[in-house]
Amino acid sequence: MLRKILVLICVFCFLLPAARPAAAYTTVKAQETPTVNADSTVALGTLLIKEEYANSIKTSDWVTISLPSFVELQQLRFYFPGGTSYWPSGDYTVPYAVYNVGDEISLGGSGVALQKEGLNTFSLKVSAGGAPTSKTFRCYIYFDRVYIKALPPEESGKIDVTLDAPSSSGFSPGTVTVANVSIGGSTATAASPESLTDLGGKVANITLKENVPGALKMNGTDFRKQDTVKFVLSPGFTWQTVVLLPSWGWQSGDIDYAIGEDTSGRSVLYLQIKKETTKDTGVGRVIISGTVSVDESIARSGKVEVSYEGNNPGVDPALLTVAEYSTAGAAVNGKTATDVVAGHSNQRIGEFTVTEGMAGDLARGRTITLTLPEGVKWNTYPTVKREAGNGELSGPVPVGDDRRTIKFTVVRSGTEKTAFCFKYATVDLALNAPEQVDITVGGSAGARGNVTVAHVQLPVAVVAEKTTVRIGVPNQPGGKLTITENMPGAVRARDASGATAFLRLELPEGVTFAQKPVVEVSTGDLVLDNTNIRLEQDDRVLVIPVKTSSVSPVSKPIEESAAQSEGSPTGEAEEKSASSTEGGVTGSGTETSSGTETQGSTITVSGIVLTVDRTVPEGAVNLKVSGSALSETERIFSGTLNELKVPLATCGTPAPDQIRVAAVFTIGSKKYRIGSEEKEMDVEPYVKNGRTYAPVRYLALAAGLNDENILWDGSNQTVTLLAGKRVVQFKVGQKAYLIQGVPISIDAAPEIVNGRTMLPYRFVAQALGLQAEWNESAQQVIIR
């Protein structure tokens, strides 16, 4: 039985095919990769093709060899090494340029033929009898002479040889780089950066080398101005000692230097190229070793850089880091800054670092304080993470009771340069918080500086069509007010306690709303509690309750947003807490890639009519915009920090006395008097339902208007009075009149008697900005 099994195994093994390599037939590599110049005739790196296993390459196998289109082959050389392991040896030079496309050139006894296929492409073919059975193939291809054209813009600067072969061929396809084309004339590099203190010292060695011979041109005696080659230091650092070590194509005396300043005051090392390199000498190379001094008042901690620049044709500019500069004390640097919303609490701010200039600068027992600006308070203190070194902090603890300053204490001074990162903090913001949150770093440890950790966005943009009003005049029209959410949900429907939130629009002392304005949502899905919109505090405050917050964003073209801002000139700088426009405090919506901004809903307040008493000073009439719908931090900050001020109008000089003396109208008499002059009307004043009616025309004439300023439209039963810039209209039978198109409600309608429009005198005086009195005993109306 055992004998049968052994026989079967032997038969099975006999039937198996002989083992041979899987697929690796030939490998290709470049012996060297020189750097060559464009627009020149040069030699490329040598290409080696070698067969890994004998018998892989067979008779009639092909391989096509191609170079980039900007290379033209002129002369090639093929070397086949001889020996017991290789095919027969031979060295064959091919003057490639003299052959025509399609010509086949035998490479002697190598058993290989070359076929020219183009200026930069040829094929090698194994001729009959050229593939032995027991020796491996080796071929060195020398690109002795090729012409490199000007490098096309899309090329990378490498010269790659590409090999292509049929799948049945013993030659393997592949790509190998045989040269690099010089793009810049010279290259400057720096060794590892040195460490510098305020005492100055050595900087990293700089190596400057040409990429091609003669790249850096001789710049003669005027080398500071003409064909310059220079190394410019960072501000605050000055070249002191310099040693040049030339080599390769340059020798001692071929290069010199001078130290000076550029127009900005930076220290410059100029190189004088006294001798140009050539093809015979090869490219030049020089090592620059130097020391620098430090001006502490100018130098900044961190990288010390040298800019390699100049107008010499061979200069290829570079920025080199040659040192790290450290100062005693600690540097404060921002890492990230977040976007936060004014009037909101628990807003995440960005990260920043405090880094020792040198180890031990943050001494044990010293403190680091972090102070927020007014209008911002700490909610969650920052977490401290040590990013380098071995120092240690404890804390924080609050300083004072305003929640703006916290303190850390150094409990261990580092023996290595230590860096602390402060992160994960949150803050509460007033509605009128500053435009950005800057933390002031202080304390006894020596850390000093300000760092920006957040950019503040207002919840709403408020814009008013600003008008001009006069002191001591009632019922003056105001412009329309627009309140736009900068993001959906910015106007809240519930306050912190869950009660209905509201917007509050408050006029200054001495200015009141003559009537309740019209409030509506013009865009978006915000819902107001319209039935409870009301005036409070003697009509100085308009309260707007919110029923439902907005959810959906509203898109608006950026151009339209910009035009809206440009149409509102700048308001008072001290009143802004974001970008301010005249009659407006604006924020910015979210920009999208489609050229639009997304924002929330828009509320418009129109039909604003103002009464301004004589106690109001000249200047801006600022409307205060506040309320729990905008701010969830009302209980944290004082009232002035939780309101936005919007210039609603400009209050001019007191109303001029258009009637130099009193005008007196007597009930039941057609005669009226202006001062001492008596005049007569064609209708008598009368009393009706407790109201004293007088003719509108004669009241207007008594106010100083002439007939051209009193217009009667019989078809519409309307009287129009033109009093300077004020346009007043009364319509018969209508219990309202218009000022600048804004309706003002009254409790009596004009009526016609004997062809004259009659109206209670008080409303006419009110519309024209005059004062009216009633003398009961004399039954007289007195207009002043």
GROMACS .gro file of C-alpha atoms in nm, residues 519-677:
model
  159
  519VAL     CA    1  -4.635   9.671   1.332
  520GLU     CA    2  -4.621   9.376   1.093
  521VAL     CA    3  -4.395   9.090   0.982
  522SER     CA    4  -4.302   9.172   0.622
  523THR     CA    5  -4.092   8.858   0.547
  524GLY     CA    6  -4.034   8.525   0.717
  525ASP     CA    7  -4.241   8.306   0.948
  526LEU     CA    8  -4.207   8.500   1.275
  527VAL     CA    9  -4.549   8.547   1.440
  528LEU     CA   10  -4.629   8.848   1.662
  529ASP     CA   11  -4.906   8.878   1.921
  530ASN     CA   12  -5.076   9.160   1.731
  531THR     CA   13  -5.370   9.198   1.971
  532ASN     CA   14  -5.136   9.288   2.258
  533ILE     CA   15  -4.910   9.535   2.080
  534ARG     CA   16  -4.947   9.845   2.296
  535LEU     CA   17  -4.809  10.180   2.408
  536GLU     CA   18  -4.687  10.219   2.766
  537GLN     CA   19  -4.522  10.476   2.994
  538ASP     CA   20  -4.725  10.775   2.873
  539ASP     CA   21  -4.691  10.662   2.512
  540ARG     CA   22  -4.310  10.664   2.517
  541VAL     CA   23  -4.272  10.286   2.488
  542LEU     CA   24  -4.404  10.054   2.218
  543VAL     CA   25  -4.430   9.692   2.341
  544ILE     CA   26  -4.438   9.414   2.078
  545PRO     CA   27  -4.508   9.064   2.219
  546VAL     CA   28  -4.381   8.764   2.019
  547LYS     CA   29  -4.607   8.464   1.972
  548THR     CA   30  -4.383   8.225   1.774
  549SER     CA   31  -4.015   8.248   1.681
  550SER     CA   32  -3.907   8.217   1.320
  551VAL     CA   33  -3.770   7.887   1.190
  552SER     CA   34  -3.709   7.912   0.817
  553PRO     CA   35  -3.422   8.121   0.675
  554VAL     CA   36  -3.495   8.392   0.420
  555SER     CA   37  -3.255   8.433   0.128
  556LYS     CA   38  -3.151   8.778   0.015
  557PRO     CA   39  -2.902   8.875  -0.260
  558ILE     CA   40  -2.578   9.009  -0.114
  559GLU     CA   41  -2.596   9.307  -0.350
  560GLU     CA   42  -2.935   9.402  -0.206
  561SER     CA   43  -2.802   9.374   0.147
  562ALA     CA   44  -2.504   9.593   0.060
  563ALA     CA   45  -2.727   9.851  -0.105
  564GLN     CA   46  -2.946   9.864   0.203
  565SER     CA   47  -2.644   9.931   0.423
  566GLU     CA   48  -2.503  10.190   0.182
  567GLY     CA   49  -2.836  10.369   0.184
  568SER     CA   50  -2.809  10.425   0.559
  569PRO     CA   51  -2.523  10.661   0.646
  570THR     CA   52  -2.321  10.613   0.960
  571GLY     CA   53  -2.481  10.681   1.294
  572GLU     CA   54  -2.320  10.778   1.622
  573ALA     CA   55  -2.010  10.571   1.685
  574GLU     CA   56  -2.055  10.551   2.060
  575GLU     CA   57  -2.397  10.395   2.022
  576LYS     CA   58  -2.299  10.103   1.802
  577SER     CA   59  -2.236   9.750   1.914
  578ALA     CA   60  -2.203   9.615   1.561
  579SER     CA   61  -2.172   9.794   1.229
  580SER     CA   62  -2.382  10.109   1.261
  581THR     CA   63  -2.558  10.285   0.980
  582GLU     CA   64  -2.746  10.611   1.000
  583GLY     CA   65  -3.077  10.531   1.156
  584GLY     CA   66  -2.958  10.178   1.206
  585VAL     CA   67  -2.762   9.919   1.396
  586THR     CA   68  -2.679   9.638   1.157
  587GLY     CA   69  -2.534   9.292   1.175
  588SER     CA   70  -2.462   9.052   0.893
  589GLY     CA   71  -2.651   8.747   0.772
  590THR     CA   72  -2.493   8.419   0.668
  591GLU     CA   73  -2.336   8.426   0.322
  592THR     CA   74  -2.394   8.131   0.092
  593SER     CA   75  -2.196   8.008  -0.208
  594SER     CA   76  -2.478   8.115  -0.442
  595GLY     CA   77  -2.421   8.486  -0.380
  596THR     CA   78  -2.704   8.527  -0.131
  597GLU     CA   79  -2.733   8.584   0.242
  598THR     CA   80  -2.968   8.395   0.467
  599GLN     CA   81  -3.141   8.579   0.746
  600GLY     CA   82  -3.449   8.544   0.961
  601SER     CA   83  -3.775   8.734   0.953
  602THR     CA   84  -3.822   9.110   0.912
  603ILE     CA   85  -4.049   9.331   1.124
  604THR     CA   86  -4.156   9.672   0.993
  605VAL     CA   87  -4.287   9.951   1.214
  606SER     CA   88  -4.462  10.219   1.010
  607GLY     CA   89  -4.707  10.502   1.071
  608ILE     CA   90  -4.475  10.652   1.336
  609VAL     CA   91  -4.594  10.996   1.449
  610LEU     CA   92  -4.395  11.183   1.712
  611THR     CA   93  -4.481  11.461   1.952
  612VAL     CA   94  -4.175  11.654   2.070
  613ASP     CA   95  -4.213  11.887   2.367
  614ARG     CA   96  -4.000  12.195   2.437
  615THR     CA   97  -3.778  12.016   2.690
  616VAL     CA   98  -3.612  11.800   2.425
  617PRO     CA   99  -3.259  11.916   2.334
  618GLU     CA  100  -3.138  11.960   1.980
  619GLY     CA  101  -2.962  11.660   1.824
  620ALA     CA  102  -3.035  11.293   1.767
  621VAL     CA  103  -3.361  11.138   1.883
  622ASN     CA  104  -3.238  10.788   1.970
  623LEU     CA  105  -3.483  10.502   1.990
  624LYS     CA  106  -3.383  10.231   2.239
  625VAL     CA  107  -3.447   9.876   2.115
  626SER     CA  108  -3.442   9.611   2.387
  627GLY     CA  109  -3.658   9.345   2.548
  628SER     CA  110  -3.652   8.981   2.650
  629ALA     CA  111  -3.713   8.878   2.287
  630LEU     CA  112  -3.361   9.000   2.202
  631SER     CA  113  -3.164   8.938   2.522
  632GLU     CA  114  -3.150   8.646   2.762
  633THR     CA  115  -2.899   8.831   2.979
  634GLU     CA  116  -3.117   9.120   3.100
  635ARG     CA  117  -3.074   9.014   3.461
  636ILE     CA  118  -2.696   8.990   3.425
  637PHE     CA  119  -2.618   9.330   3.275
  638SER     CA  120  -2.742   9.683   3.342
  639GLY     CA  121  -3.007   9.840   3.124
  640THR     CA  122  -2.773  10.052   2.914
  641LEU     CA  123  -2.575   9.743   2.816
  642ASN     CA  124  -2.889   9.557   2.715
  643GLU     CA  125  -3.030   9.799   2.462
  644LEU     CA  126  -2.947   9.909   2.111
  645LYS     CA  127  -2.973  10.280   2.028
  646VAL     CA  128  -3.099  10.371   1.684
  647PRO     CA  129  -3.109  10.733   1.553
  648LEU     CA  130  -3.478  10.769   1.466
  649ALA     CA  131  -3.481  11.142   1.394
  650THR     CA  132  -3.282  11.462   1.425
  651CYS     CA  133  -3.434  11.727   1.646
  652GLY     CA  134  -3.383  12.075   1.502
  653THR     CA  135  -3.429  12.419   1.649
  654PRO     CA  136  -3.759  12.508   1.818
  655ALA     CA  137  -4.052  12.574   1.585
  656PRO     CA  138  -4.037  12.935   1.456
  657ASP     CA  139  -4.325  13.160   1.544
  658GLN     CA  140  -4.501  13.175   1.209
  659ILE     CA  141  -4.756  13.405   1.370
  660ARG     CA  142  -4.565  13.703   1.499
  661VAL     CA  143  -4.871  13.797   1.710
  662ALA     CA  144  -5.180  13.610   1.822
  663ALA     CA  145  -5.466  13.542   1.578
  664VAL     CA  146  -5.809  13.564   1.743
  665PHE     CA  147  -6.132  13.410   1.612
  666THR     CA  148  -6.466  13.484   1.789
  667ILE     CA  149  -6.764  13.248   1.788
  668GLY     CA  150  -7.056  13.393   1.589
  669SER     CA  151  -6.847  13.667   1.426
  670LYS     CA  152  -6.710  13.690   1.073
  671LYS     CA  153  -6.442  13.926   1.192
  672TYR     CA  154  -6.104  13.797   1.314
  673ARG     CA  155  -5.794  13.980   1.427
  674ILE     CA  156  -5.422  13.923   1.366
  675GLY     CA  157  -5.241  14.139   1.615
  676SER     CA  158  -5.404  14.483   1.591
  677GLU     CA  159  -5.524  14.429   1.234
   0.00000   0.00000   0.00000
